[in-house]
Coordinates of C-alpha atoms in Angstrom, one line a residue:
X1 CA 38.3 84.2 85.8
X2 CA 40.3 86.3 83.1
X3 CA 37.9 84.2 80.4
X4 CA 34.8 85.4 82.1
X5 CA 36.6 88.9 82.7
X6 CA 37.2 89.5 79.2
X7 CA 34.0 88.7 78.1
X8 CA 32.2 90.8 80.8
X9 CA 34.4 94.2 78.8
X10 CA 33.5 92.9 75.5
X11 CA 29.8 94.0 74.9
X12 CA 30.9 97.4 76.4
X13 CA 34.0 98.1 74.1
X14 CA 32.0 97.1 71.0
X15 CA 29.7 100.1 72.1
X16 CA 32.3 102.3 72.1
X17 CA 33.9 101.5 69.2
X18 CA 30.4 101.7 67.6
X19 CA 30.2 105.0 69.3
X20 CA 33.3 106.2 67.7
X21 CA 32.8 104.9 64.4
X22 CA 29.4 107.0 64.3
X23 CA 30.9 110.0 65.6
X24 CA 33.4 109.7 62.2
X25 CA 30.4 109.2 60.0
X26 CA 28.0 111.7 61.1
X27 CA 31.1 114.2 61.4
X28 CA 30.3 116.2 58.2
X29 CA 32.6 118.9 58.5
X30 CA 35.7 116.1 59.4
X31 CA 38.6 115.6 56.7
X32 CA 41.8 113.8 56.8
X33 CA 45.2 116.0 56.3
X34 CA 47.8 116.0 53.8
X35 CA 49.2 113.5 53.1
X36 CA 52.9 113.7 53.4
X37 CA 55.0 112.7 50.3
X38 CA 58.6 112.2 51.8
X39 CA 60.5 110.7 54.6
X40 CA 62.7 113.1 55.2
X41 CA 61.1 116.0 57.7
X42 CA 63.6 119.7 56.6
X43 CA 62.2 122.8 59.0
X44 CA 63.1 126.2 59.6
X45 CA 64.5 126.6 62.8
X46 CA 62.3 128.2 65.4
X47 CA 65.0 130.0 66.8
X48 CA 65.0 132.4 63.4
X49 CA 64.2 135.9 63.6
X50 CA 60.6 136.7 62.4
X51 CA 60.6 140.8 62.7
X52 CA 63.9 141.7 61.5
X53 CA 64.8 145.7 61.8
X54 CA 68.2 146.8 59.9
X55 CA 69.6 150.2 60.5
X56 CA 70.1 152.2 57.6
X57 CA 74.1 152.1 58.4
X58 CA 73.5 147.8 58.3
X59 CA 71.2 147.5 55.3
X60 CA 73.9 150.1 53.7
X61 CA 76.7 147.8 54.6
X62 CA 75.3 144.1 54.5
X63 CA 71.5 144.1 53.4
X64 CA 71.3 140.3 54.4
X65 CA 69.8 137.7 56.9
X66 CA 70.2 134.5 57.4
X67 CA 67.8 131.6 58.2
X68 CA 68.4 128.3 59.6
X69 CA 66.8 125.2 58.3
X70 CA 66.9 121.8 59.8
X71 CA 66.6 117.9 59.2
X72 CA 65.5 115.0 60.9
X73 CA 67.8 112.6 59.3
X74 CA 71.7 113.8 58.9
X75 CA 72.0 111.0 56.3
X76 CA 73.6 111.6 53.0
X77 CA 73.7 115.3 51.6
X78 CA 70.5 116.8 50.6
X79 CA 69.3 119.4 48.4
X80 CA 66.2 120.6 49.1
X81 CA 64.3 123.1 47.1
X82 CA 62.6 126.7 48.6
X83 CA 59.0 127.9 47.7
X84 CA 58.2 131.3 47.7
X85 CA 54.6 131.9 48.9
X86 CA 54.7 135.9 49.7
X87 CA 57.8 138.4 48.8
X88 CA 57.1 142.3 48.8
X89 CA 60.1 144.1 49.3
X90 CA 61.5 141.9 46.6
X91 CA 63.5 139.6 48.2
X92 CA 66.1 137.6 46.9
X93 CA 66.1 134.1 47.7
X94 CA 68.0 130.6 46.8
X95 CA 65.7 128.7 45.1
X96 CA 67.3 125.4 46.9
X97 CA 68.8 124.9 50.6
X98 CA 72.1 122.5 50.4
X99 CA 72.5 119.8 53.3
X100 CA 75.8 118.5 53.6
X101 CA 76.6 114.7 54.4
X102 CA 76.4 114.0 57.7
X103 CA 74.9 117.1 59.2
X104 CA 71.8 118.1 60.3
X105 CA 71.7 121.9 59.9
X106 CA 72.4 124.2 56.9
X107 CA 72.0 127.9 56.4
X108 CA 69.5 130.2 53.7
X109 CA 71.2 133.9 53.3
X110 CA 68.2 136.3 51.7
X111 CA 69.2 139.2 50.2
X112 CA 67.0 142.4 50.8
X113 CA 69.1 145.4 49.2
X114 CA 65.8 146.4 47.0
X115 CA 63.6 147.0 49.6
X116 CA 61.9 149.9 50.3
X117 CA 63.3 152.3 53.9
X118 CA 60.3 153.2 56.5
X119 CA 58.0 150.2 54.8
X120 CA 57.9 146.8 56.6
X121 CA 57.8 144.2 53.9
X122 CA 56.6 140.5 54.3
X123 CA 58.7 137.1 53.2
X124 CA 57.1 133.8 53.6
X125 CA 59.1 130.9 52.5
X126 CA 58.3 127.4 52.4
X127 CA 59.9 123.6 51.9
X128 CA 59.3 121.6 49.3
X129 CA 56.4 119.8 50.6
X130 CA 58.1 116.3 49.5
X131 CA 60.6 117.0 51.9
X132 CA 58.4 118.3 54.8
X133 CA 56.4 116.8 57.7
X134 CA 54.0 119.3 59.0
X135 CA 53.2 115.9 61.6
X136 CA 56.9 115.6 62.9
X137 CA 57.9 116.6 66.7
X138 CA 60.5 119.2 65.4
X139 CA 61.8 122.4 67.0
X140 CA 60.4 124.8 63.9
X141 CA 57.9 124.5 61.2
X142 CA 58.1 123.9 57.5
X143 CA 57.9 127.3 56.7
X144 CA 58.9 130.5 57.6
X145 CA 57.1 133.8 58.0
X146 CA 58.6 136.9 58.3
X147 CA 58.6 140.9 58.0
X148 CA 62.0 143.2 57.0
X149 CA 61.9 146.6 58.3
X150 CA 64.7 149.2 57.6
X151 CA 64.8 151.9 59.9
X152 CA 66.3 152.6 63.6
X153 CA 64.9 153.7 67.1
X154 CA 65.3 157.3 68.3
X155 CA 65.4 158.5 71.4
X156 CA 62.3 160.8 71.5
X157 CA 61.7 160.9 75.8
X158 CA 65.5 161.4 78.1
X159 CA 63.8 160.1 81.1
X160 CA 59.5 160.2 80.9
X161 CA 58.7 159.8 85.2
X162 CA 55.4 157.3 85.6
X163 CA 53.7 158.2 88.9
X164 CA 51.5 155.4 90.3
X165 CA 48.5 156.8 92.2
X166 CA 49.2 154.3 95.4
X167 CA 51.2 151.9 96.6
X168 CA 54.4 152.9 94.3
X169 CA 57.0 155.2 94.4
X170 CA 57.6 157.0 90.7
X171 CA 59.3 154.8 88.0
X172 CA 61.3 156.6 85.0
X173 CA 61.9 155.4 81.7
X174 CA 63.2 156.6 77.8
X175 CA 61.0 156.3 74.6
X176 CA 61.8 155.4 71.8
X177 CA 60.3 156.6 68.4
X178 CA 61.2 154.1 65.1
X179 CA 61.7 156.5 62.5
X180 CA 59.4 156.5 59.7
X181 CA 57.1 154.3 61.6
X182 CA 54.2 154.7 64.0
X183 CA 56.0 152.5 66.6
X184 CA 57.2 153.3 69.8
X185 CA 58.9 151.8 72.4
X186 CA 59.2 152.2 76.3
X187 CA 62.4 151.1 77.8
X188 CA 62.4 148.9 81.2
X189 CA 58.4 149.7 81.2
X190 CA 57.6 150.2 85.0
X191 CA 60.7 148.8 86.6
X192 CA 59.9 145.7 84.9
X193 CA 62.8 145.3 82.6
X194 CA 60.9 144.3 79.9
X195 CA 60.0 146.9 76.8
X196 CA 56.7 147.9 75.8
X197 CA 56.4 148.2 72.1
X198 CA 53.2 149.9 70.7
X199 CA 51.9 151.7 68.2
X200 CA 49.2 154.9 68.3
X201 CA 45.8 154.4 67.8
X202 CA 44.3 157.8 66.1
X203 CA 43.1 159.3 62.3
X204 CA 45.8 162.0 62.7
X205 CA 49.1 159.9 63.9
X206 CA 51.5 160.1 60.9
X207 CA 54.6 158.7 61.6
X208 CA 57.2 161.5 60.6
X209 CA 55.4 164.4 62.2
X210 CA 55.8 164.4 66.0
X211 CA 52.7 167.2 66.6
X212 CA 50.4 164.6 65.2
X213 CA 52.3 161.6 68.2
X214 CA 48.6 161.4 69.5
X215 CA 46.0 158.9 70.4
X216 CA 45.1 155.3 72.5
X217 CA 48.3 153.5 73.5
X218 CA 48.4 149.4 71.5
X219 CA 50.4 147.2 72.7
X220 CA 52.8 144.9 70.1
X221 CA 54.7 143.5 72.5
X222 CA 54.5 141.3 75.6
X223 CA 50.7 141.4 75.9
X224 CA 48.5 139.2 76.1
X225 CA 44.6 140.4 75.1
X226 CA 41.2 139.4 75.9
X227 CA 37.8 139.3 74.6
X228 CA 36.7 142.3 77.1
X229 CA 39.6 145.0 76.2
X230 CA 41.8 143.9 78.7
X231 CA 45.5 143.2 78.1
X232 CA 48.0 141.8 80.9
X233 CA 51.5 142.5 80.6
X234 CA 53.7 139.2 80.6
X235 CA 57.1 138.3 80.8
X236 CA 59.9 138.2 77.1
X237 CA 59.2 134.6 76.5
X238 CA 55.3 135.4 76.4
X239 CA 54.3 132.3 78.7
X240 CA 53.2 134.3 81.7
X241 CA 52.6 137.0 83.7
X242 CA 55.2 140.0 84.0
X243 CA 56.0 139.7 87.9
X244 CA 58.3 142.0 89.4
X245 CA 58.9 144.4 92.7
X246 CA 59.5 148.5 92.5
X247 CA 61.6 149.7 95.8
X248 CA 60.3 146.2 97.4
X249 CA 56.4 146.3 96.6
X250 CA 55.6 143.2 94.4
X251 CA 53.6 143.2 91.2
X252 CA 52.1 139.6 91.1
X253 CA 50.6 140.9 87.5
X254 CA 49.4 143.8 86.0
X255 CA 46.0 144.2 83.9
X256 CA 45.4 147.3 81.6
X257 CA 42.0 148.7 80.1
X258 CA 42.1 149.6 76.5
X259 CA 39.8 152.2 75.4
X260 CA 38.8 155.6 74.9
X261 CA 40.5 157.8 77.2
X262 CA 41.9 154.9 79.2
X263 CA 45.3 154.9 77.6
X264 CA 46.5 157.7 76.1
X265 CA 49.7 159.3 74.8
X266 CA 50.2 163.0 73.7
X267 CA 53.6 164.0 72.4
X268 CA 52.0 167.7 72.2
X269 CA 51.1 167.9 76.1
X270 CA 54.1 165.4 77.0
X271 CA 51.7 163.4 79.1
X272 CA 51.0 159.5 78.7
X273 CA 47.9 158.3 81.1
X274 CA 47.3 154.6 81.5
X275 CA 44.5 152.2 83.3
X276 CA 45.7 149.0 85.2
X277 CA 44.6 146.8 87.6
X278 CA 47.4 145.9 90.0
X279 CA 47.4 142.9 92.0
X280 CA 49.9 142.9 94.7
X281 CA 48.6 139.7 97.0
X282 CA 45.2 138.7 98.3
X283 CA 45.4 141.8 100.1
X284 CA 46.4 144.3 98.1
X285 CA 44.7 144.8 94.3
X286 CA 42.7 147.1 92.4
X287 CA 43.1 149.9 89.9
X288 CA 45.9 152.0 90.2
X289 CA 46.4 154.9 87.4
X290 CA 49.7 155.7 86.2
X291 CA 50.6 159.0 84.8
X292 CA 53.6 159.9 82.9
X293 CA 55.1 163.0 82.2
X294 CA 58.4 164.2 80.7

């Protein structure tokens, strides 16, 4: 019975493994990865800060970060050398990271006291590719990608008051301007207590004159967009929807429309007007616009 079993699935996995074997051939635009050179898999740490912003007080009294890189295999001491792919605020880096014996973790400090104040400047670093694995289950990547920014957020808004046109009762808020910068920054964005970073959208913004803070409202932080114009607000850790409840209503999510007129901020007429679709429950949704004034 198993005999006459096995031979009954025989004729039909030789098909498929025909099948596959064709698919590989007639796959023109298929190519096998790097191959990796070493055993040993060194990563930097996913837990290390890719958008770093420095005070002008901090880059005055410690213009340094660190970075943490990581092994596989805490065997031995290591030395593992440090590839610099992209560097414009003229970075200093160690051209090597040093793993001690018998432990797993070590530390990269990068030295930015050059760069330039008001100018976000890019760093991408990368291992050694005979010590890296891009292949391994690891917590990080081998290599990291980051931006430097000195400058500091400024209080621009006390208290701006966001008035919902049904359903919920009026929400206030500061805003933040980072100087030199055109970014901004709502604080506990509708009751939420998450922030809403953006920047404006318009041929006159220029970041150090305030009678020029006009244009559309673009979100940089905790949205998620798609292909339509649409952006949903989601939660810090950026895996889902922002849910949350203003003087007991629920928010369930919250959908915006980005484009002309839809969300706009004017520093000039202290007004900022934005487009959402609100879903509550199944019986309560729809489009609900918010205007803010200060």
């Amino acid at each position: 019975m198993i005999c006459n079993t096995y031979f009954r699935f025989l004729p039909l996995l030789s098909i498929l493994l025909l099948g596959v074997v064709a698919c590989d051939n007639n796959d023109e635009d298929w190519a096998a990865g790097p191959a990796v050179k070493g055993t040993v898999s060194v990563y930097f740490s996913s837990e290390n800060e890719t958008a770093i912003i420095s005070t002008p007080e901090e880059f005055a009294t410690d213009p340094t970060f660190t970075l943490t890189l990581k092994r596989s295999d805490a065997m031995g001491s290591l030395t593992v050398p440090i590839e610099v792919e992209t560097n414009e605020g003229n970075f200093q880096v160690p051209n090597q990271a040093e793993f001690a014996e018998g432990v797993a973790e070590t530390s990269l400090t990068i030295n930015f006291g050059q760069i330039e104040s008001f100018k976000t400047c890019a760093l991408k670093l990368r291992v050694g590719e005979e010590y890296a694995n891009p292949y391994a289950q690891q917590d990080g990547l081998d290599y990291y990608d980051g931006t430097v920014l000195v400058s500091q957020w400024t209080k621009i808004v006390e208290n701006a008051s966001f008035a919902f046109s049904s359903l919920y009762p009026v929400v206030q808020s500061p805003i933040y301007h980072l100087e030199g910068v055109n970014r901004f920054r709502i604080e506990n964005f509708l009751g939420s207590s998450y922030d809403l970073v953006f920047r404006l959208e318009g041929a006159k913004v220029q970041a150090d004159d305030p009678a020029t803070w006009e244009g559309e409202l673009y979100p940089l932080s905790n949205a998620e967009w798609d292909e339509y114009g649409y952006w949903w607000l989601l939660n810090n850790a950026g895996d889902d929807y922002a849910t949350w409840a203003i003087s007991g209503q629920p928010i369930a999510y919250i959908e915006f429309y980005y484009g002309t007129g839809y969300s706009t901020f004017s520093n000039a007429n202290k007004m900022l007007k934005l487009t959402p679709y609100v879903y509550q429950d199944e019986a309560n949704g729809g489009w609900n616009y918010i205007t803010a004034t200060w």
